[in-house]
Amino acid sequence: MGYTLLSLGVGVGPAHAANSCFRGINLSGAEFGDVGGAHGTDYIYPSDSTVRYFADKGFTSVRLPFRWERLQPRLNADFDEEELGRLQETVTLIRANGMGIILDPHNYARYNDAVVGSDAVPTTAFADFWKRLASVFAGQKDVSFGLMNEPHDILARDWLTGANAAIAGIRAAGAKNLVLVPGTSWTGAHSWKGDGYGGSNADAMLGVVDPAGNFAIEVHQYLDDDFSGTKGNCSRAADAVTALKDFTQWLRENKQRGYLGEFGAPGGDECIQGLKAMIGVVESNHDVWTGWSYWAAGDWWPESEPLNIQPTKRGDRPQMQGLSAALKARLNSGLACTALK
């Protein structure tokens, strides 16, 4: 592709500078459908043409959602060989297109609807899952581990216990890959200091323990009425930008690194300007941000999905205008990012 992906450095503590390496896209499909559904009918991994499109546009990484239950049909047991093969093939495809990969079990801190830390899904099972997955991808510096998509309805302190157990499992597997750690309450930047889950993420997530010191705190942020990304508008775009600025201040004050794992909006002018402003916050604070990933694209998203930026027969979706400046900067630089030191 004419450029080289330099991965996030290994063994770098959160107090060190973090260049904005991730200019990413969430490629949906493998998290779709019921757990017992068939590949190609109920769920799908991204196609070569989709991966190539986003690589050519200048994206540096893919956040790859998938279902924990499909990969590990029984807790504390071996992975399903066919599903693991699909995951590995997709990682290889993304890598071949010059992009990094963020593995994203898209489960909301649940396994078959039972919450991590419950009797049905003890934290030891969550740690086992990550130890097994880390063993597969250990040493692959372009692969990062997103612990879990959007935990919710779990107390902050309980989620922290699960997150730390998973990190311990990853490091026990000998993997020093970057780990991305969300908070509870859907890991919203706007609610980071709220105490609706028995204490705030802002307090609890300072308790992350990583023997390798190579982690970042993941937040999500949308621009609509309730910050959910489901309302089809950008009525709170200014508030979303403020939320990212406030989170940036929290990162800097607490010597942490951050990652904006999801944000997205419909294609109107107000929304496009909001996307530009949000990216601007991340791109102008490289000392504490590792980057961002837009939600979403993927082969099976319908054109009617407001946040979708999968290209159509007519070409690019309008939201690309809000992302293009940062993507062009990446392409013009000849490098995906600068390695941390």
Tab-separated table of C-alpha atoms in Angstrom:
chain	number	residue	atom	x	y	z
A	1	MET	CA	0.000	0.000	0.000
A	2	GLY	CA	3.035	2.265	0.135
A	3	TYR	CA	3.028	2.825	3.880
A	4	THR	CA	4.029	0.981	7.028
A	5	LEU	CA	1.990	0.527	10.167
A	6	LEU	CA	4.128	1.194	13.216
A	7	SER	CA	2.380	-0.345	16.180
A	8	LEU	CA	1.835	1.067	19.614
A	9	GLY	CA	4.900	0.372	21.715
A	10	VAL	CA	5.025	-2.477	24.181
A	11	GLY	CA	5.685	-1.871	27.837
A	12	VAL	CA	4.752	1.810	27.701
A	13	GLY	CA	3.011	3.114	30.788
A	14	PRO	CA	-0.013	5.407	30.654
A	15	ALA	CA	2.078	8.377	31.736
A	16	HIS	CA	4.005	8.382	28.459
A	17	ALA	CA	3.094	10.342	25.365
A	18	ALA	CA	0.645	8.656	23.018
A	19	ASN	CA	0.663	9.564	19.354
A	20	SER	CA	-2.667	9.250	17.574
A	21	CYS	CA	-2.120	5.885	15.909
A	22	PHE	CA	-5.721	4.747	15.487
A	23	ARG	CA	-7.741	6.442	12.790
A	24	GLY	CA	-10.159	3.604	12.624
A	25	ILE	CA	-13.431	2.162	11.430
A	26	ASN	CA	-15.723	-0.342	13.155
A	27	LEU	CA	-16.498	-3.056	10.585
A	28	SER	CA	-19.666	-4.757	11.781
A	29	GLY	CA	-21.084	-8.117	10.834
A	30	ALA	CA	-19.508	-10.792	13.001
A	31	GLU	CA	-21.547	-9.620	16.003
A	32	PHE	CA	-24.845	-9.806	14.075
A	33	GLY	CA	-27.563	-12.420	14.512
A	34	ASP	CA	-28.414	-14.992	17.152
A	35	VAL	CA	-25.568	-16.939	18.723
A	36	GLY	CA	-26.665	-20.209	17.097
A	37	GLY	CA	-26.924	-18.668	13.641
A	38	ALA	CA	-24.920	-19.752	10.621
A	39	HIS	CA	-21.976	-17.897	9.174
A	40	GLY	CA	-22.921	-16.268	5.878
A	41	THR	CA	-26.607	-16.363	6.743
A	42	ASP	CA	-26.916	-14.765	10.177
A	43	TYR	CA	-23.545	-13.066	10.521
A	44	ILE	CA	-20.549	-12.211	8.384
A	45	TYR	CA	-16.970	-11.022	8.660
A	46	PRO	CA	-15.874	-8.049	6.511
A	47	SER	CA	-15.129	-8.704	2.867
A	48	ASP	CA	-11.887	-7.983	1.054
A	49	SER	CA	-13.518	-5.162	-0.914
A	50	THR	CA	-14.792	-3.467	2.235
A	51	VAL	CA	-11.444	-3.710	4.019
A	52	ARG	CA	-9.636	-2.442	0.929
A	53	TYR	CA	-11.999	0.534	0.538
A	54	PHE	CA	-11.308	1.821	4.039
A	55	ALA	CA	-7.581	1.185	3.765
A	56	ASP	CA	-7.485	3.170	0.530
A	57	LYS	CA	-9.348	6.023	2.224
A	58	GLY	CA	-6.556	6.305	4.801
A	59	PHE	CA	-7.947	4.484	7.827
A	60	THR	CA	-5.188	2.964	9.915
A	61	SER	CA	-7.127	0.368	11.891
A	62	VAL	CA	-10.252	-1.763	12.104
A	63	ARG	CA	-12.150	-2.339	15.319
A	64	LEU	CA	-13.538	-5.818	14.695
A	65	PRO	CA	-16.697	-6.756	16.634
A	66	PHE	CA	-17.513	-10.428	17.200
A	67	ARG	CA	-19.497	-12.579	19.649
A	68	TRP	CA	-17.772	-14.216	22.615
A	69	GLU	CA	-20.268	-17.122	22.619
A	70	ARG	CA	-19.495	-18.046	19.000
A	71	LEU	CA	-15.771	-18.122	19.581
A	72	GLN	CA	-16.030	-19.971	22.904
A	73	PRO	CA	-19.300	-21.959	22.933
A	74	ARG	CA	-18.647	-23.180	26.501
A	75	LEU	CA	-16.997	-21.174	29.250
A	76	ASN	CA	-13.503	-22.272	30.258
A	77	ALA	CA	-13.319	-24.500	27.170
A	78	ASP	CA	-11.484	-24.546	23.852
A	79	PHE	CA	-12.440	-22.140	21.095
A	80	ASP	CA	-14.559	-23.258	18.163
A	81	GLU	CA	-11.949	-24.032	15.516
A	82	GLU	CA	-13.989	-22.788	12.549
A	83	GLU	CA	-14.898	-19.514	14.238
A	84	LEU	CA	-11.321	-18.935	15.367
A	85	GLY	CA	-10.221	-19.611	11.798
A	86	ARG	CA	-12.610	-16.953	10.499
A	87	LEU	CA	-11.300	-14.470	13.032
A	88	GLN	CA	-7.683	-15.220	12.164
A	89	GLU	CA	-8.369	-15.005	8.428
A	90	THR	CA	-9.965	-11.592	8.916
A	91	VAL	CA	-7.002	-10.369	10.955
A	92	THR	CA	-4.722	-11.517	8.139
A	93	LEU	CA	-6.892	-9.712	5.577
A	94	ILE	CA	-6.862	-6.458	7.513
A	95	ARG	CA	-3.102	-6.725	8.049
A	96	ALA	CA	-2.540	-7.338	4.341
A	97	ASN	CA	-4.270	-4.017	3.695
A	98	GLY	CA	-1.858	-2.171	5.985
A	99	MET	CA	-4.164	-1.636	8.936
A	100	GLY	CA	-4.028	-2.616	12.586
A	101	ILE	CA	-6.709	-4.677	14.295
A	102	ILE	CA	-8.622	-4.172	17.536
A	103	LEU	CA	-10.371	-7.337	18.666
A	104	ASP	CA	-13.761	-6.426	20.159
A	105	PRO	CA	-15.914	-9.030	21.937
A	106	HIS	CA	-19.160	-7.143	21.413
A	107	ASN	CA	-20.987	-8.513	24.429
A	108	TYR	CA	-21.778	-5.648	26.830
A	109	ALA	CA	-20.090	-7.507	29.727
A	110	ARG	CA	-22.340	-10.515	29.168
A	111	TYR	CA	-22.210	-14.136	28.052
A	112	ASN	CA	-25.549	-15.612	27.027
A	113	ASP	CA	-27.188	-12.629	28.750
A	114	ALA	CA	-25.507	-13.318	32.122
A	115	VAL	CA	-23.275	-10.553	33.476
A	116	VAL	CA	-19.543	-10.967	33.970
A	117	GLY	CA	-18.962	-11.467	37.680
A	118	SER	CA	-22.218	-13.342	38.238
A	119	ASP	CA	-22.461	-16.970	39.331
A	120	ALA	CA	-23.155	-17.936	35.716
A	121	VAL	CA	-20.168	-16.010	34.322
A	122	PRO	CA	-17.521	-15.636	37.034
A	123	THR	CA	-14.615	-13.282	36.463
A	124	THR	CA	-12.382	-16.351	36.200
A	125	ALA	CA	-14.263	-17.345	33.027
A	126	PHE	CA	-13.732	-13.876	31.550
A	127	ALA	CA	-10.028	-14.125	32.412
A	128	ASP	CA	-9.892	-17.587	30.837
A	129	PHE	CA	-11.416	-16.275	27.607
A	130	TRP	CA	-8.860	-13.524	27.339
A	131	LYS	CA	-5.937	-15.755	28.269
A	132	ARG	CA	-6.877	-18.106	25.430
A	133	LEU	CA	-7.411	-15.302	22.914
A	134	ALA	CA	-4.215	-13.532	23.935
A	135	SER	CA	-2.291	-16.768	23.465
A	136	VAL	CA	-3.404	-16.830	19.827
A	137	PHE	CA	-2.357	-13.251	19.074
A	138	ALA	CA	0.522	-12.706	21.495
A	139	GLY	CA	3.432	-10.854	19.925
A	140	GLN	CA	1.381	-9.565	16.978
A	141	LYS	CA	2.011	-5.902	17.578
A	142	ASP	CA	-0.645	-4.744	15.130
A	143	VAL	CA	-3.339	-6.549	17.152
A	144	SER	CA	-4.806	-4.780	20.183
A	145	PHE	CA	-7.238	-6.217	22.698
A	146	GLY	CA	-10.479	-4.351	23.384
A	147	LEU	CA	-11.600	-6.050	26.587
A	148	MET	CA	-15.347	-5.660	26.072
A	149	ASN	CA	-17.855	-3.529	24.216
A	150	GLU	CA	-19.910	-1.155	26.382
A	151	PRO	CA	-20.360	-2.806	29.777
A	152	HIS	CA	-23.589	-1.670	31.430
A	153	ASP	CA	-25.799	-2.509	34.404
A	154	ILE	CA	-22.742	-3.651	36.300
A	155	LEU	CA	-21.250	-1.691	39.195
A	156	ALA	CA	-18.066	0.194	38.398
A	157	ARG	CA	-16.094	-1.648	41.074
A	158	ASP	CA	-17.372	-5.022	39.865
A	159	TRP	CA	-16.497	-4.246	36.276
A	160	LEU	CA	-13.021	-3.132	37.381
A	161	THR	CA	-12.543	-6.522	39.065
A	162	GLY	CA	-13.465	-8.289	35.826
A	163	ALA	CA	-11.273	-6.028	33.709
A	164	ASN	CA	-8.257	-6.552	35.953
A	165	ALA	CA	-8.800	-10.315	35.913
A	166	ALA	CA	-8.865	-10.263	32.094
A	167	ILE	CA	-5.703	-8.168	31.913
A	168	ALA	CA	-3.974	-10.554	34.289
A	169	GLY	CA	-5.008	-13.438	32.021
A	170	ILE	CA	-3.659	-11.654	28.964
A	171	ARG	CA	-0.298	-10.989	30.584
A	172	ALA	CA	-0.133	-14.535	31.970
A	173	ALA	CA	-0.353	-15.716	28.358
A	174	GLY	CA	2.832	-13.804	27.609
A	175	ALA	CA	1.029	-11.192	25.496
A	176	LYS	CA	2.223	-7.596	25.792
A	177	ASN	CA	-0.250	-6.254	23.213
A	178	LEU	CA	-2.031	-2.974	23.881
A	179	VAL	CA	-5.200	-3.483	25.961
A	180	LEU	CA	-8.152	-1.096	25.649
A	181	VAL	CA	-10.169	-0.909	28.860
A	182	PRO	CA	-13.737	0.496	28.888
A	183	GLY	CA	-15.704	1.655	31.894
A	184	THR	CA	-19.253	0.726	32.795
A	185	SER	CA	-22.383	2.766	31.915
A	186	TRP	CA	-21.787	2.072	28.202
A	187	THR	CA	-18.356	3.722	28.756
A	188	GLY	CA	-19.746	7.114	27.740
A	189	ALA	CA	-17.404	10.076	27.878
A	190	HIS	CA	-20.370	12.278	28.814
A	191	SER	CA	-21.115	10.148	31.914
A	192	TRP	CA	-17.524	9.430	32.929
A	193	LYS	CA	-17.807	11.269	36.220
A	194	GLY	CA	-21.382	10.191	36.967
A	195	ASP	CA	-22.038	7.824	39.865
A	196	GLY	CA	-25.107	6.000	38.534
A	197	TYR	CA	-23.349	2.630	38.772
A	198	GLY	CA	-22.253	2.675	42.381
A	199	GLY	CA	-19.431	5.106	41.806
A	200	SER	CA	-17.938	6.859	38.812
A	201	ASN	CA	-15.747	5.488	36.083
A	202	ALA	CA	-13.505	8.464	36.738
A	203	ASP	CA	-12.684	7.052	40.171
A	204	ALA	CA	-12.955	3.316	39.571
A	205	MET	CA	-10.907	3.101	36.391
A	206	LEU	CA	-7.897	4.613	38.100
A	207	GLY	CA	-7.648	1.150	39.658
A	208	VAL	CA	-6.721	-0.617	36.418
A	209	VAL	CA	-3.754	-2.919	37.045
A	210	ASP	CA	-1.578	-3.915	34.099
A	211	PRO	CA	1.789	-5.590	34.779
A	212	ALA	CA	2.944	-4.592	31.266
A	213	GLY	CA	1.787	-0.980	31.606
A	214	ASN	CA	0.436	-1.015	28.049
A	215	PHE	CA	-3.219	-0.013	28.199
A	216	ALA	CA	-5.559	2.823	27.325
A	217	ILE	CA	-9.008	3.748	28.622
A	218	GLU	CA	-11.747	3.382	26.009
A	219	VAL	CA	-14.738	5.711	25.802
A	220	HIS	CA	-17.621	6.053	23.341
A	221	GLN	CA	-19.494	9.227	22.491
A	222	TYR	CA	-22.454	9.996	20.230
A	223	LEU	CA	-24.024	13.312	19.269
A	224	ASP	CA	-27.799	12.784	19.496
A	225	ASP	CA	-30.511	13.548	22.063
A	226	ASP	CA	-29.439	10.982	24.677
A	227	PHE	CA	-25.897	10.255	23.401
A	228	SER	CA	-26.982	6.751	22.314
A	229	GLY	CA	-26.426	7.119	18.570
A	230	THR	CA	-29.943	5.826	17.913
A	231	LYS	CA	-31.974	9.016	17.471
A	232	GLY	CA	-30.858	10.020	13.972
A	233	ASN	CA	-29.849	13.565	14.864
A	234	CYS	CA	-26.949	15.630	16.214
A	235	SER	CA	-28.862	17.832	18.623
A	236	ARG	CA	-26.130	17.549	21.265
A	237	ALA	CA	-23.057	17.805	19.091
A	238	ALA	CA	-21.647	20.669	21.150
A	239	ASP	CA	-22.183	18.685	24.357
A	240	ALA	CA	-20.427	15.678	22.822
A	241	VAL	CA	-17.387	17.797	21.992
A	242	THR	CA	-17.391	19.188	25.522
A	243	ALA	CA	-17.554	15.652	26.912
A	244	LEU	CA	-14.418	14.707	24.966
A	245	LYS	CA	-12.642	17.839	26.146
A	246	ASP	CA	-13.538	17.047	29.754
A	247	PHE	CA	-12.365	13.453	29.332
A	248	THR	CA	-9.129	14.733	27.807
A	249	GLN	CA	-8.562	16.798	30.923
A	250	TRP	CA	-9.218	13.737	33.105
A	251	LEU	CA	-6.686	11.744	31.087
A	252	ARG	CA	-4.026	14.391	31.437
A	253	GLU	CA	-4.631	15.053	35.129
A	254	ASN	CA	-4.425	11.328	35.894
A	255	LYS	CA	-1.593	10.468	33.486
A	256	GLN	CA	-3.748	8.077	31.472
A	257	ARG	CA	-4.114	7.276	27.782
A	258	GLY	CA	-7.489	7.304	26.028
A	259	TYR	CA	-9.121	5.743	22.977
A	260	LEU	CA	-12.380	6.873	21.340
A	261	GLY	CA	-13.702	3.462	20.312
A	262	GLU	CA	-17.063	4.571	18.911
A	263	PHE	CA	-18.574	7.805	17.674
A	264	GLY	CA	-20.815	8.427	14.708
A	265	ALA	CA	-23.575	10.571	13.249
A	266	PRO	CA	-25.955	10.943	10.312
A	267	GLY	CA	-24.836	12.810	7.221
A	268	GLY	CA	-26.275	16.306	7.731
A	269	ASP	CA	-24.112	19.434	7.809
A	270	GLU	CA	-24.469	19.891	11.575
A	271	CYS	CA	-23.397	16.304	12.112
A	272	ILE	CA	-20.422	16.553	9.781
A	273	GLN	CA	-19.185	19.614	11.624
A	274	GLY	CA	-19.679	17.789	14.918
A	275	LEU	CA	-17.602	14.848	13.685
A	276	LYS	CA	-14.823	17.208	12.617
A	277	ALA	CA	-14.832	18.886	16.006
A	278	MET	CA	-14.712	15.578	17.888
A	279	ILE	CA	-11.818	14.299	15.813
A	280	GLY	CA	-10.136	17.649	16.362
A	281	VAL	CA	-10.157	17.100	20.120
A	282	VAL	CA	-8.418	13.744	19.746
A	283	GLU	CA	-5.980	14.796	17.037
A	284	SER	CA	-4.898	17.921	18.910
A	285	ASN	CA	-4.152	16.036	22.129
A	286	HIS	CA	-1.739	13.332	21.015
A	287	ASP	CA	-0.047	13.294	24.387
A	288	VAL	CA	-3.033	11.479	25.919
A	289	TRP	CA	-5.077	10.002	23.046
A	290	THR	CA	-4.212	6.851	21.074
A	291	GLY	CA	-6.827	7.653	18.437
A	292	TRP	CA	-10.396	7.027	17.334
A	293	SER	CA	-12.685	4.624	15.473
A	294	TYR	CA	-15.886	5.626	13.666
A	295	TRP	CA	-19.108	3.623	14.114
A	296	ALA	CA	-19.867	2.042	11.716
A	297	ALA	CA	-19.548	0.267	8.389
A	298	GLY	CA	-19.794	-3.303	7.144
A	299	ASP	CA	-21.090	-5.326	4.231
A	300	TRP	CA	-24.549	-5.944	5.677
A	301	TRP	CA	-25.490	-2.470	6.915
A	302	PRO	CA	-28.502	-1.138	4.961
A	303	GLU	CA	-28.141	2.206	3.221
A	304	SER	CA	-30.948	3.477	5.453
A	305	GLU	CA	-28.839	3.115	8.631
A	306	PRO	CA	-28.151	6.779	9.562
A	307	LEU	CA	-24.603	6.286	10.891
A	308	ASN	CA	-23.480	3.858	8.199
A	309	ILE	CA	-20.509	4.901	6.040
A	310	GLN	CA	-20.292	1.761	3.924
A	311	PRO	CA	-19.955	3.169	0.373
A	312	THR	CA	-22.899	2.926	-1.980
A	313	LYS	CA	-23.028	2.610	-5.777
A	314	ARG	CA	-23.062	6.412	-5.808
A	315	GLY	CA	-19.785	6.587	-3.879
A	316	ASP	CA	-18.750	7.836	-0.468
A	317	ARG	CA	-21.246	8.533	2.283
A	318	PRO	CA	-21.416	12.216	3.342
A	319	GLN	CA	-19.938	11.563	6.801
A	320	MET	CA	-16.609	10.932	5.115
A	321	GLN	CA	-16.329	14.709	4.747
A	322	GLY	CA	-16.043	14.940	8.525
A	323	LEU	CA	-13.289	12.329	8.660
A	324	SER	CA	-11.323	13.159	5.528
A	325	ALA	CA	-8.905	15.767	6.898
A	326	ALA	CA	-7.420	13.397	9.466
A	327	LEU	CA	-7.330	10.547	6.954
A	328	LYS	CA	-5.571	12.661	4.335
A	329	ALA	CA	-3.002	13.681	6.921
A	330	ARG	CA	-2.233	10.008	7.462
A	331	LEU	CA	-1.906	9.230	3.753
A	332	ASN	CA	0.253	12.274	3.068
A	333	SER	CA	2.577	11.422	5.943
A	334	GLY	CA	3.530	8.040	4.458
A	335	LEU	CA	3.092	6.458	7.897
A	336	ALA	CA	0.084	5.186	9.770
A	337	CYS	CA	1.410	6.523	13.030
A	338	THR	CA	4.553	7.007	15.032
A	339	ALA	CA	5.533	4.275	17.464
A	340	LEU	CA	5.438	5.103	21.120
A	341	LYS	CA	8.800	5.258	22.842
